[in-house]
PDB file of C-alpha atoms in Angstrom:
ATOM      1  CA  UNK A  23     -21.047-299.278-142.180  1.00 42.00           C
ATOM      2  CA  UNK A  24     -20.907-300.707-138.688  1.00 47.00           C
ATOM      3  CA  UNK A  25     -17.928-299.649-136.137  1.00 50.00           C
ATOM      4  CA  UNK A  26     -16.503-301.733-133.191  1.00 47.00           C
ATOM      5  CA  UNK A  27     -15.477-299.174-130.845  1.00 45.00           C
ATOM      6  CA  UNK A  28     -13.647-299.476-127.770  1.00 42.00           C
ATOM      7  CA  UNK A  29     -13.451-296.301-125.613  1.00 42.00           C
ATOM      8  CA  UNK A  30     -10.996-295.624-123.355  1.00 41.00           C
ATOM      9  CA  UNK A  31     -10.525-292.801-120.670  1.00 40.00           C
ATOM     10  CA  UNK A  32      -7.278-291.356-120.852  1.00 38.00           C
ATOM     11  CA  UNK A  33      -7.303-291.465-117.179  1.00 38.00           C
ATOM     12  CA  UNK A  34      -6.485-295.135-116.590  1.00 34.00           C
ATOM     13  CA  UNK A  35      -3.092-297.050-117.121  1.00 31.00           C
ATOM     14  CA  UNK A  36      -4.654-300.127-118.384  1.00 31.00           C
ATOM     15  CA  UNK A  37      -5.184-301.227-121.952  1.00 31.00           C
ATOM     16  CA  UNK A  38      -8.451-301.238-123.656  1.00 29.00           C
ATOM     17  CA  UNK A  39      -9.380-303.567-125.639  1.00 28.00           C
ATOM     18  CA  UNK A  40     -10.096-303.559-129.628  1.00 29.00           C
ATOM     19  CA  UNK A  41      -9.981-306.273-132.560  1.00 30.00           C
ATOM     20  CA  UNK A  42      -9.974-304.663-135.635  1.00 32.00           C
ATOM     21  CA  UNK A  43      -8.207-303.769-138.984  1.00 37.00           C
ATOM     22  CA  UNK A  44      -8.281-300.126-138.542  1.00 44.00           C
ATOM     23  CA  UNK A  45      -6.753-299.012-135.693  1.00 44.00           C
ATOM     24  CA  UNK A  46      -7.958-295.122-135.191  1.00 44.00           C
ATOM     25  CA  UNK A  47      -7.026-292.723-132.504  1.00 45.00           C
ATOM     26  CA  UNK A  48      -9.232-290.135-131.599  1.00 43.00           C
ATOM     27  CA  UNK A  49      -7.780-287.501-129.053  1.00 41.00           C
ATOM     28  CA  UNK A  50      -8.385-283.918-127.998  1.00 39.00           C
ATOM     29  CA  UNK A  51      -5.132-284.455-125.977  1.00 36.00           C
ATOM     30  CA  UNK A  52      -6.159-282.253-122.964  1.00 38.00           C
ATOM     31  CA  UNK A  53      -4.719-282.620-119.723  1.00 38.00           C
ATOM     32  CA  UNK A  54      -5.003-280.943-116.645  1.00 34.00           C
ATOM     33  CA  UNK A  55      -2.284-278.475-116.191  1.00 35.00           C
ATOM     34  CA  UNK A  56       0.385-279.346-113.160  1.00 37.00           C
ATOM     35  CA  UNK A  57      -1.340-283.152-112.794  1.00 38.00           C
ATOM     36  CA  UNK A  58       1.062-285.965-111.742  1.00 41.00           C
ATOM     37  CA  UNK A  59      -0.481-287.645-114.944  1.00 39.00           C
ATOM     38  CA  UNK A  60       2.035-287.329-117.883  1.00 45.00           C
ATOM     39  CA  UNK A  61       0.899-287.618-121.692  1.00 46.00           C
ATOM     40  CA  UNK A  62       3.473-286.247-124.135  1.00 48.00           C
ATOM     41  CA  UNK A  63       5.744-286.933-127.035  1.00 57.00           C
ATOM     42  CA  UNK A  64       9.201-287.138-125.798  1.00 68.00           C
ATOM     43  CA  UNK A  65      11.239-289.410-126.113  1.00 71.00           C
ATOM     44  CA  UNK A  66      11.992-289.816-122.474  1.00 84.00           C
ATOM     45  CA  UNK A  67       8.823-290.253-121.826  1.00 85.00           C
ATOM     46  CA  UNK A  68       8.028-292.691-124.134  1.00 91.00           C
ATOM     47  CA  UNK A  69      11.246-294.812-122.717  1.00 91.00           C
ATOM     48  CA  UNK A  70       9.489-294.222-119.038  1.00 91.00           C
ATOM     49  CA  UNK A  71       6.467-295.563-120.321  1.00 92.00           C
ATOM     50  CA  UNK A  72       7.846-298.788-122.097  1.00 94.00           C
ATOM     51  CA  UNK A  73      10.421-299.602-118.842  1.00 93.00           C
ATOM     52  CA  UNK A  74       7.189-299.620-116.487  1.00 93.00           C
ATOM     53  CA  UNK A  75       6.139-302.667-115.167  1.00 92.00           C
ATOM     54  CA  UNK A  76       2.538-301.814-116.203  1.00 89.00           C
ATOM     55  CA  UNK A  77       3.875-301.985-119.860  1.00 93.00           C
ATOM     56  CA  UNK A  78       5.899-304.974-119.590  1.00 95.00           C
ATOM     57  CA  UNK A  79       2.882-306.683-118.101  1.00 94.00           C
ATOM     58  CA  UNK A  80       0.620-305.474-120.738  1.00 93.00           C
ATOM     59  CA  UNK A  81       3.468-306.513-123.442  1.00 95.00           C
ATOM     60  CA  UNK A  82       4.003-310.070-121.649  1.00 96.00           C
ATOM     61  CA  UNK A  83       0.132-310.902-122.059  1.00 95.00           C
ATOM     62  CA  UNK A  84      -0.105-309.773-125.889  1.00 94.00           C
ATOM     63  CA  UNK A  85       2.579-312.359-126.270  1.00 96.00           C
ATOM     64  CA  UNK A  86       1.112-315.072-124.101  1.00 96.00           C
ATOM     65  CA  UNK A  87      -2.457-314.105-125.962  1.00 94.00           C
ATOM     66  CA  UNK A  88      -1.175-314.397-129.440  1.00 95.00           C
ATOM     67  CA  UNK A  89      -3.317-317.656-130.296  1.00 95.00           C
ATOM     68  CA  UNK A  90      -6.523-316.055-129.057  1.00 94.00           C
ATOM     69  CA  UNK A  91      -5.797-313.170-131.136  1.00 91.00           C
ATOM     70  CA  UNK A  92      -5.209-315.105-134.631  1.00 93.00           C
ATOM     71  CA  UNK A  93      -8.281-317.607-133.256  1.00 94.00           C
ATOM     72  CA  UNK A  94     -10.340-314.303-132.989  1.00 92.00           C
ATOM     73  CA  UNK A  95      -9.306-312.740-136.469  1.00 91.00           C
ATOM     74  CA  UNK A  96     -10.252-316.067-137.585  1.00 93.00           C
ATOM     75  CA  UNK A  97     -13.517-315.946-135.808  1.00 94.00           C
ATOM     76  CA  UNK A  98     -14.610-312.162-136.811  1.00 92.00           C
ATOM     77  CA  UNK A  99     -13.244-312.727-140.504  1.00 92.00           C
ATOM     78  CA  UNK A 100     -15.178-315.698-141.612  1.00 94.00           C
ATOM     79  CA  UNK A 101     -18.547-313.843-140.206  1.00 94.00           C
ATOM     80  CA  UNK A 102     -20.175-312.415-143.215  1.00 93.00           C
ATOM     81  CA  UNK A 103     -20.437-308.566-143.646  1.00 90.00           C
ATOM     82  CA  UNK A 104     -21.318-307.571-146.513  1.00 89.00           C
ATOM     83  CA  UNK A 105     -21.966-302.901-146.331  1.00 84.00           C
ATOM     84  CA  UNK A 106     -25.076-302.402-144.857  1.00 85.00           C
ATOM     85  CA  UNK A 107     -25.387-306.351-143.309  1.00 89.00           C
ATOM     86  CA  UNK A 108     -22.778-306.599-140.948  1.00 90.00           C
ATOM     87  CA  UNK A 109     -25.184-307.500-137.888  1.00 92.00           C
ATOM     88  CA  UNK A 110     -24.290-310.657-137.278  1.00 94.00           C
ATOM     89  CA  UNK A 111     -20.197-309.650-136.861  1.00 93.00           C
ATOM     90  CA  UNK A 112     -21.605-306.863-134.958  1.00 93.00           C
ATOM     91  CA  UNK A 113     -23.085-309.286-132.522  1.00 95.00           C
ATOM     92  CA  UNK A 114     -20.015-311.172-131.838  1.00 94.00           C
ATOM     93  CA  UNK A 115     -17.862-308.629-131.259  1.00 93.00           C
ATOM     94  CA  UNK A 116     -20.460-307.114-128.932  1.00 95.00           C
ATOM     95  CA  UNK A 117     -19.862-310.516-127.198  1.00 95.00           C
ATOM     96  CA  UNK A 118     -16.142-309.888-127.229  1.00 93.00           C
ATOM     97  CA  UNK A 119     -16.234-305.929-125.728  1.00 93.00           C
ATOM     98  CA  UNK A 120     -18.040-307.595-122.838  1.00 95.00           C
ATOM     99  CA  UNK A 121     -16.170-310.564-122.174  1.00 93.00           C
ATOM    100  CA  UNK A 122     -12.884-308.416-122.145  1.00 91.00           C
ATOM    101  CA  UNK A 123     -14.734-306.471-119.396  1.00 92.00           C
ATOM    102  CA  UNK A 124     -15.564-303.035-121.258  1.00 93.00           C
ATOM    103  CA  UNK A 125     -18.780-301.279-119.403  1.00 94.00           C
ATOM    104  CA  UNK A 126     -21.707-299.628-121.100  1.00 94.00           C
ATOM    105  CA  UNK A 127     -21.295-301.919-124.198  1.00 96.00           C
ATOM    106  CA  UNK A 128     -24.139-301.291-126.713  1.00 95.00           C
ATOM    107  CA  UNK A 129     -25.187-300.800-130.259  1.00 95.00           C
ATOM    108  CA  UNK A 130     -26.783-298.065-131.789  1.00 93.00           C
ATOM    109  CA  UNK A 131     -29.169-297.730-134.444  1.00 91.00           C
ATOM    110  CA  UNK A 132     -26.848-297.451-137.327  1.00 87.00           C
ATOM    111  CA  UNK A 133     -24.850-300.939-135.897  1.00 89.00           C
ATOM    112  CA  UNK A 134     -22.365-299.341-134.318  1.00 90.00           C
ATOM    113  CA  UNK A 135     -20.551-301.390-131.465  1.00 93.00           C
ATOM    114  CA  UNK A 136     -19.196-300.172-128.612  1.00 93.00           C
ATOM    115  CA  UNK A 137     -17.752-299.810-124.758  1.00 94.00           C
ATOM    116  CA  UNK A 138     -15.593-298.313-122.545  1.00 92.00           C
ATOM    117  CA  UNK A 139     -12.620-299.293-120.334  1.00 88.00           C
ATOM    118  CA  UNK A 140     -12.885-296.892-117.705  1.00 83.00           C
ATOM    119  CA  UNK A 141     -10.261-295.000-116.057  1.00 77.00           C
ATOM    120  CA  UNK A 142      -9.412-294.796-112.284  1.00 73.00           C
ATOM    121  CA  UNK A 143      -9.465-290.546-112.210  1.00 67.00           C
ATOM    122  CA  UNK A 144     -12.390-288.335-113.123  1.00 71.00           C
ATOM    123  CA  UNK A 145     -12.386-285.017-115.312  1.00 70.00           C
ATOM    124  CA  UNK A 146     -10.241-286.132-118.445  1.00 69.00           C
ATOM    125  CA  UNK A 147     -10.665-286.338-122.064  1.00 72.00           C
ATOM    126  CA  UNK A 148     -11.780-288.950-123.927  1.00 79.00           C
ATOM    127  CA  UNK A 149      -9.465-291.378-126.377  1.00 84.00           C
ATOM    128  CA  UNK A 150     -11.017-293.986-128.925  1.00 85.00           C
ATOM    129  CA  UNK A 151     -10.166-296.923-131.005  1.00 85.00           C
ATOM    130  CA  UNK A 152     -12.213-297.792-134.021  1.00 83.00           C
ATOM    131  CA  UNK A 153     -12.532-300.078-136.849  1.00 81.00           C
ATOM    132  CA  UNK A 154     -15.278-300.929-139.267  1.00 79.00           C
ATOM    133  CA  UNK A 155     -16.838-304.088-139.400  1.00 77.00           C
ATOM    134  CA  UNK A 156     -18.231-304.008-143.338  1.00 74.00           C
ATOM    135  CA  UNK A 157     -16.212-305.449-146.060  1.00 78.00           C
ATOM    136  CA  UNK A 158     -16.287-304.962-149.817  1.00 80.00           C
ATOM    137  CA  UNK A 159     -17.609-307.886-150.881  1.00 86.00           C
ATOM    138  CA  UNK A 160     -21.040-308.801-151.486  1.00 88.00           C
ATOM    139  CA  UNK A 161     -23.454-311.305-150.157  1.00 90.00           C
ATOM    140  CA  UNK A 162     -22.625-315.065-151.369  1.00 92.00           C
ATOM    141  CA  UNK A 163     -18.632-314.541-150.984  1.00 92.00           C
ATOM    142  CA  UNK A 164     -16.402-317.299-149.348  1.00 94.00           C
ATOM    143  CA  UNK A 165     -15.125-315.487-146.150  1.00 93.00           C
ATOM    144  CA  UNK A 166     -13.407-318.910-145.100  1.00 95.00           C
ATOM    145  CA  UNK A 167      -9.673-318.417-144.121  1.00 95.00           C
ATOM    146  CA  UNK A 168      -7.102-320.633-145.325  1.00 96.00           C
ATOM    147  CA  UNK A 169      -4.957-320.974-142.951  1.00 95.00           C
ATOM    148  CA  UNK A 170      -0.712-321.809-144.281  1.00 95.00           C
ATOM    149  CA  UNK A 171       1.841-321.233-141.396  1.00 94.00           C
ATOM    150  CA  UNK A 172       1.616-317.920-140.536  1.00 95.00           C
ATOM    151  CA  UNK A 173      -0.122-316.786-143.693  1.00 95.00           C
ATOM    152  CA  UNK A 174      -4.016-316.405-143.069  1.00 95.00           C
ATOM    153  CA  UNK A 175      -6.006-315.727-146.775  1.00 95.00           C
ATOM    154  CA  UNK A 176      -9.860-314.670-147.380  1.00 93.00           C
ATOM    155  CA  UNK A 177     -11.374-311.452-148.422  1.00 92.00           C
ATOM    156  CA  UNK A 178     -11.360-309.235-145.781  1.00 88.00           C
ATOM    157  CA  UNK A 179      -8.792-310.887-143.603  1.00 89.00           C
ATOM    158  CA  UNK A 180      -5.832-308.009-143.666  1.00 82.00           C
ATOM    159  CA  UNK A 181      -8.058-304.936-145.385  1.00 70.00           C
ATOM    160  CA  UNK A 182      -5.175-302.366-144.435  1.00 36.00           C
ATOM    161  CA  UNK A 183      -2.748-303.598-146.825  1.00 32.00           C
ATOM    162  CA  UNK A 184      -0.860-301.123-149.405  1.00 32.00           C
ATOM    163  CA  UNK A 185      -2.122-303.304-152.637  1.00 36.00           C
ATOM    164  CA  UNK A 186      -5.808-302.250-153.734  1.00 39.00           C
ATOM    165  CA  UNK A 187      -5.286-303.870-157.355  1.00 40.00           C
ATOM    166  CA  UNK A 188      -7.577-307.062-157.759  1.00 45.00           C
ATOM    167  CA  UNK A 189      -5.593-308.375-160.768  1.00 51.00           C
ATOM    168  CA  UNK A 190      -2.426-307.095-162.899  1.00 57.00           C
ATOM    169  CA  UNK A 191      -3.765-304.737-165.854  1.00 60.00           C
ATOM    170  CA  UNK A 192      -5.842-302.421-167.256  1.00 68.00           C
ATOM    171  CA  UNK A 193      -9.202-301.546-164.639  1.00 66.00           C
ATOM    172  CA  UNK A 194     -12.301-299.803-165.593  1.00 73.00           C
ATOM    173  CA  UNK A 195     -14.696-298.482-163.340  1.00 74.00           C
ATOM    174  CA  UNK A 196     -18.465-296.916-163.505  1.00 81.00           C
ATOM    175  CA  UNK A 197     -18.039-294.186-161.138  1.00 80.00           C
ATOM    176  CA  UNK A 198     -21.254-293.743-158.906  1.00 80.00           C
ATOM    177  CA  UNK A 199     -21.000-291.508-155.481  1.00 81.00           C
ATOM    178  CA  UNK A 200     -23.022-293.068-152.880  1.00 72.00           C
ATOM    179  CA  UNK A 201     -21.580-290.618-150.356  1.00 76.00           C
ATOM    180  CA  UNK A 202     -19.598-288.066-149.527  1.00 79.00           C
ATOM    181  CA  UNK A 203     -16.803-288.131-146.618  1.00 80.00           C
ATOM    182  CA  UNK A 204     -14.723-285.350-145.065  1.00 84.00           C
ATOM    183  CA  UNK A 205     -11.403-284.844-146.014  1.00 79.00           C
ATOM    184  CA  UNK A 206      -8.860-282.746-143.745  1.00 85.00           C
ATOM    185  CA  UNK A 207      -5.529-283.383-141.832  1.00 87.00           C
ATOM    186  CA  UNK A 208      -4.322-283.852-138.445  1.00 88.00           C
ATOM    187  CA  UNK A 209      -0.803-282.045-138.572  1.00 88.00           C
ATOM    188  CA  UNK A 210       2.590-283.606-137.620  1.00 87.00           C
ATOM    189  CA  UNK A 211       3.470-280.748-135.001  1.00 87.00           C
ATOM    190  CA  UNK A 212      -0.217-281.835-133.122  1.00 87.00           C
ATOM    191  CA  UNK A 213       0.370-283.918-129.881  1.00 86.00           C
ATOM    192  CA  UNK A 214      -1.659-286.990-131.177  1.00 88.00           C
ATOM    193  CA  UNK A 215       0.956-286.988-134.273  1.00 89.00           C
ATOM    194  CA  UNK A 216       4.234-286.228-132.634  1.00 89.00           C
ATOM    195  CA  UNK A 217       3.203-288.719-129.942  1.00 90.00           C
ATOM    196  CA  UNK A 218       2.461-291.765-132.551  1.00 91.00           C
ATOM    197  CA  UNK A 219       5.551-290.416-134.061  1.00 92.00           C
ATOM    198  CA  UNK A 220       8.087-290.992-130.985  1.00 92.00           C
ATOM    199  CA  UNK A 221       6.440-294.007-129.906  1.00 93.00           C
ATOM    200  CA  UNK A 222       6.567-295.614-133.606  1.00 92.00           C
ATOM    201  CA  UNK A 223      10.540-294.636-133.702  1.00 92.00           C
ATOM    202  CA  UNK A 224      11.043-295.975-130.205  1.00 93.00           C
ATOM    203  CA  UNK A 225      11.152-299.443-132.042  1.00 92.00           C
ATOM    204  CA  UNK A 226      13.552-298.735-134.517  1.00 92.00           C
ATOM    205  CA  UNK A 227      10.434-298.462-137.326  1.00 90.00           C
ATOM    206  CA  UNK A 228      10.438-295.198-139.669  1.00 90.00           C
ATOM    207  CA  UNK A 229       6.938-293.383-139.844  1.00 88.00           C
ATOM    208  CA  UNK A 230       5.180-292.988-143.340  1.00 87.00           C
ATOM    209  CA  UNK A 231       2.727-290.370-143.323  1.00 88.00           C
ATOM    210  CA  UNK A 232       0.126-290.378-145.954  1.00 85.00           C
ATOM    211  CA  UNK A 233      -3.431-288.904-146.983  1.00 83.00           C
ATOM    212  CA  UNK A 234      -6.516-291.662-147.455  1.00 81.00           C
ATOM    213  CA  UNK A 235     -10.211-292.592-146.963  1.00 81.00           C
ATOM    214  CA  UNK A 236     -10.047-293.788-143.252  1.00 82.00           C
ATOM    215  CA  UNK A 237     -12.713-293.561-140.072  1.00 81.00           C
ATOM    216  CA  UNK A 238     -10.470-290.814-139.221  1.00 86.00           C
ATOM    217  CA  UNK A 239     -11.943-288.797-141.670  1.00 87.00           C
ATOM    218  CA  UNK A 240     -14.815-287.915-139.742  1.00 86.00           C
ATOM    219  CA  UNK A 241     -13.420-286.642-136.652  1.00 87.00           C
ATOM    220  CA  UNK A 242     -10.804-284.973-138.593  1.00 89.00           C
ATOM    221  CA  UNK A 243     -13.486-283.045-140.472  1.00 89.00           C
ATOM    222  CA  UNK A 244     -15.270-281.822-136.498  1.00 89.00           C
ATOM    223  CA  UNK A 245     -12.230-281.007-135.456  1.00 88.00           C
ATOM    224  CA  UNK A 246     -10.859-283.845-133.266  1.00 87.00           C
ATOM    225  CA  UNK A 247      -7.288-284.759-134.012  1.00 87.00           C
ATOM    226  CA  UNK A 248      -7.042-288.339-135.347  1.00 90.00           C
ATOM    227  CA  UNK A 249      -4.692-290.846-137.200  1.00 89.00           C
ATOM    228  CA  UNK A 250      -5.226-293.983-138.823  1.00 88.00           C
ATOM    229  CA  UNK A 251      -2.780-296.549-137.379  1.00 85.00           C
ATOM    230  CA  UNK A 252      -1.265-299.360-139.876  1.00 79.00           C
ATOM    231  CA  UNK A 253      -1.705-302.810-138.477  1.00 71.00           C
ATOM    232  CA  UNK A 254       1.453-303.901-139.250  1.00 70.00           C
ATOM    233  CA  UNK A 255       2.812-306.364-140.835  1.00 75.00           C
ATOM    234  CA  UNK A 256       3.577-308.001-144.048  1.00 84.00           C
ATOM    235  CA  UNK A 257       0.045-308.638-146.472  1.00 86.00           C
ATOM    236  CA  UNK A 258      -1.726-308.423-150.024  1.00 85.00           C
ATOM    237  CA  UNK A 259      -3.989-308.684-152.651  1.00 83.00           C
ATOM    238  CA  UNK A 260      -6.467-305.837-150.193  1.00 80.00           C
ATOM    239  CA  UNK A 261      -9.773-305.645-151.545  1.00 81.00           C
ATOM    240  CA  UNK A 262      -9.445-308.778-153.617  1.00 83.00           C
ATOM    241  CA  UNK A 263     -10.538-312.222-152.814  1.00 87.00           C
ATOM    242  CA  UNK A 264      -7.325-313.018-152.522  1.00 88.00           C
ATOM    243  CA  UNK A 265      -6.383-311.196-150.104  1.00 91.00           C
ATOM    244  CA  UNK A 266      -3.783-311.918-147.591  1.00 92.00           C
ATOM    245  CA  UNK A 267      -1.847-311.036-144.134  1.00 92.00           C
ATOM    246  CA  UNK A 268       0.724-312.442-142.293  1.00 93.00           C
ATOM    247  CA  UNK A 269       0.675-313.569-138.622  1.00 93.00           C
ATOM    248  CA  UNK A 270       3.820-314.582-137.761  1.00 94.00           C
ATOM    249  CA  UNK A 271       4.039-313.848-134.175  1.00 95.00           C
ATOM    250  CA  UNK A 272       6.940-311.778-133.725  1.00 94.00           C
ATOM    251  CA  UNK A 273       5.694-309.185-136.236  1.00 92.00           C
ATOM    252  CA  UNK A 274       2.116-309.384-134.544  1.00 91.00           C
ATOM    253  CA  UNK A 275       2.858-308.996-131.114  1.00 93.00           C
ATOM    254  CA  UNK A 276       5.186-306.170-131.625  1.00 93.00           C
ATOM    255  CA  UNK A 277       2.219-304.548-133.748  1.00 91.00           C
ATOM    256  CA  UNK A 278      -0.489-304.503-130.994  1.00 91.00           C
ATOM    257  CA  UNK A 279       2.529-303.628-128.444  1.00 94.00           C
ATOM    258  CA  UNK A 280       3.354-300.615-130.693  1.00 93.00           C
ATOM    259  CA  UNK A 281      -0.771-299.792-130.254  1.00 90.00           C
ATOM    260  CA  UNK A 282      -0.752-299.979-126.575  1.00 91.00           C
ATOM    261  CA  UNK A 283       2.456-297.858-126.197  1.00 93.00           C
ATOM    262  CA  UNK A 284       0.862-294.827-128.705  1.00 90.00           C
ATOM    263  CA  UNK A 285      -2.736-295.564-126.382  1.00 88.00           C
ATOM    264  CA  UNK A 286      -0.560-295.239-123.006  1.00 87.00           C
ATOM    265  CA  UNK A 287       1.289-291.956-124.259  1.00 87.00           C
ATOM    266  CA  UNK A 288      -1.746-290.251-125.528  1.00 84.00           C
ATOM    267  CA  UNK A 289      -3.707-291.527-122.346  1.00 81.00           C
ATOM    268  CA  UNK A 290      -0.577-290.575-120.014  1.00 76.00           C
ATOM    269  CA  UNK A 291       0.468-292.925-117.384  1.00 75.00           C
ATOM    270  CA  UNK A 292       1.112-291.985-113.558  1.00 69.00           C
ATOM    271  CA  UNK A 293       4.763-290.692-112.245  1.00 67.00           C
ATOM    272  CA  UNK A 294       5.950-293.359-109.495  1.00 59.00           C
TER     273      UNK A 294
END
């Protein structure tokens, strides 16, 4: 399966950039000891971040770039990637990482996509957002979006929705393993956690922790802390060619400023 990756070093206060379903954090959540460079999970300093004008600049241009974000989905969604073919999505996000002005953008030999915002201090960890490019569906599917209001529909289009059924009754399955992936758990007392956690009850949402098959899995399993991030908002049918999300803009633009706020607390953000 290919990834779109956007790196990040924790050492800048500036966004990265990253279009995808899955939005994964990957952390070791190291920080010099006595540096003027904050990263935590209180609540305070969640508030300082989100009252900076940094932040409210960042939050102002997700709302001013909502249309290019829907036109994008749009764009990346009706790309064909069927497991083990997703080379042409691959190539247009490349596209993307560089025209949002990531450095050392690339792909590897498995199709993996990638860059990295760099940061404006040297000797910090690293923190990463992922997604997968692949979808369920095989070759031959209609990966058009139909577009009503708000509500966008194709397979693919919202992938971390709750539903998995494809229709109401009775499934049967032939079982077949054609891999085997990692399983393990970043705890709720780890930084990553309790940072996601204060930052995601800074907007008045409540937290659900749960256990699943993510791209966390794998940094989980050597040791890294990660968490899978919900994208937020309302959506259905996942896995089906029915499938569905909602981009009402309100929802949306909260969502990625939710993102941003958990990347700026993990990343930490300069005293003034």
């Amino acid at each position: 399966m290919g990834t779109g990756r956007a790196f990040r070093s924790p050492d800048s206060a500036s966004p990265g950039d990253a279009r995808g379903h899955h939005g994964l954090l990957r952390s070791p959540c190291r920080h010099p000891s006595g540096s003027r460079w904050r990263a935590g999970y209180e609540p305070d300093e969640v508030q300082r971040i989100k009252v900076s004008s940094g932040f409210r600049q960042a939050a102002a241009c997700l709302d001013s770039d909502y249309d290019r974000f829907v036109r994008e989905l749009i764009t990346l969604n009706e790309i064909p990637a069927p497991p083990f073919k997703e080379q042409a999505r691959g190539t247009a996000y490349l596209a993307m990482l560089k025209d949002a002005g990531l450095t050392d953008v690339e792909r590897d030999a498995e199709g993996n996509v990638m860059g990295i915002w760099k940061g404006t201090r040297s000797g910090g960890s690293m923190l990463a957002v992922l997604s997968h490019f692949d979808t369920v569906f095989p070759e031959g599917t209609d990966v058009h979006v139909k577009r009503k209001g708000t509500r966008l529909e194709a397979p693919g289009i919202g992938d971390d929705t709750r539903a998995r059924s494809t229709a109401p009754g009775k499934i049967t399955a032939d079982v077949k393993l054609i891999g085997d992936r990692p399983s393990g758990t970043t705890g709720t007392d780890t930084m990553l956690m309790q940072t996601v956690t204060a930052v995601v009850k800074s907007y008045g949402l409540t937290p659900s922790y749960e256990t699943s098959s993510t791209d966390a899995n794998i940094p989980i399993s050597m040791g890294i802390p990660a968490v899978t991030i919900g994208r937020g908002g309302p959506g259905g049918r996942g896995h089906s060619v029915d499938e569905w999300t909602d981009v009402e803009k309100k929802g949306a633009v909260q969502a990625a400023e939710v993102t941003v706020a958990i990347l700026l607390a993990n990343a930490g953000l300069p005293e003034q």
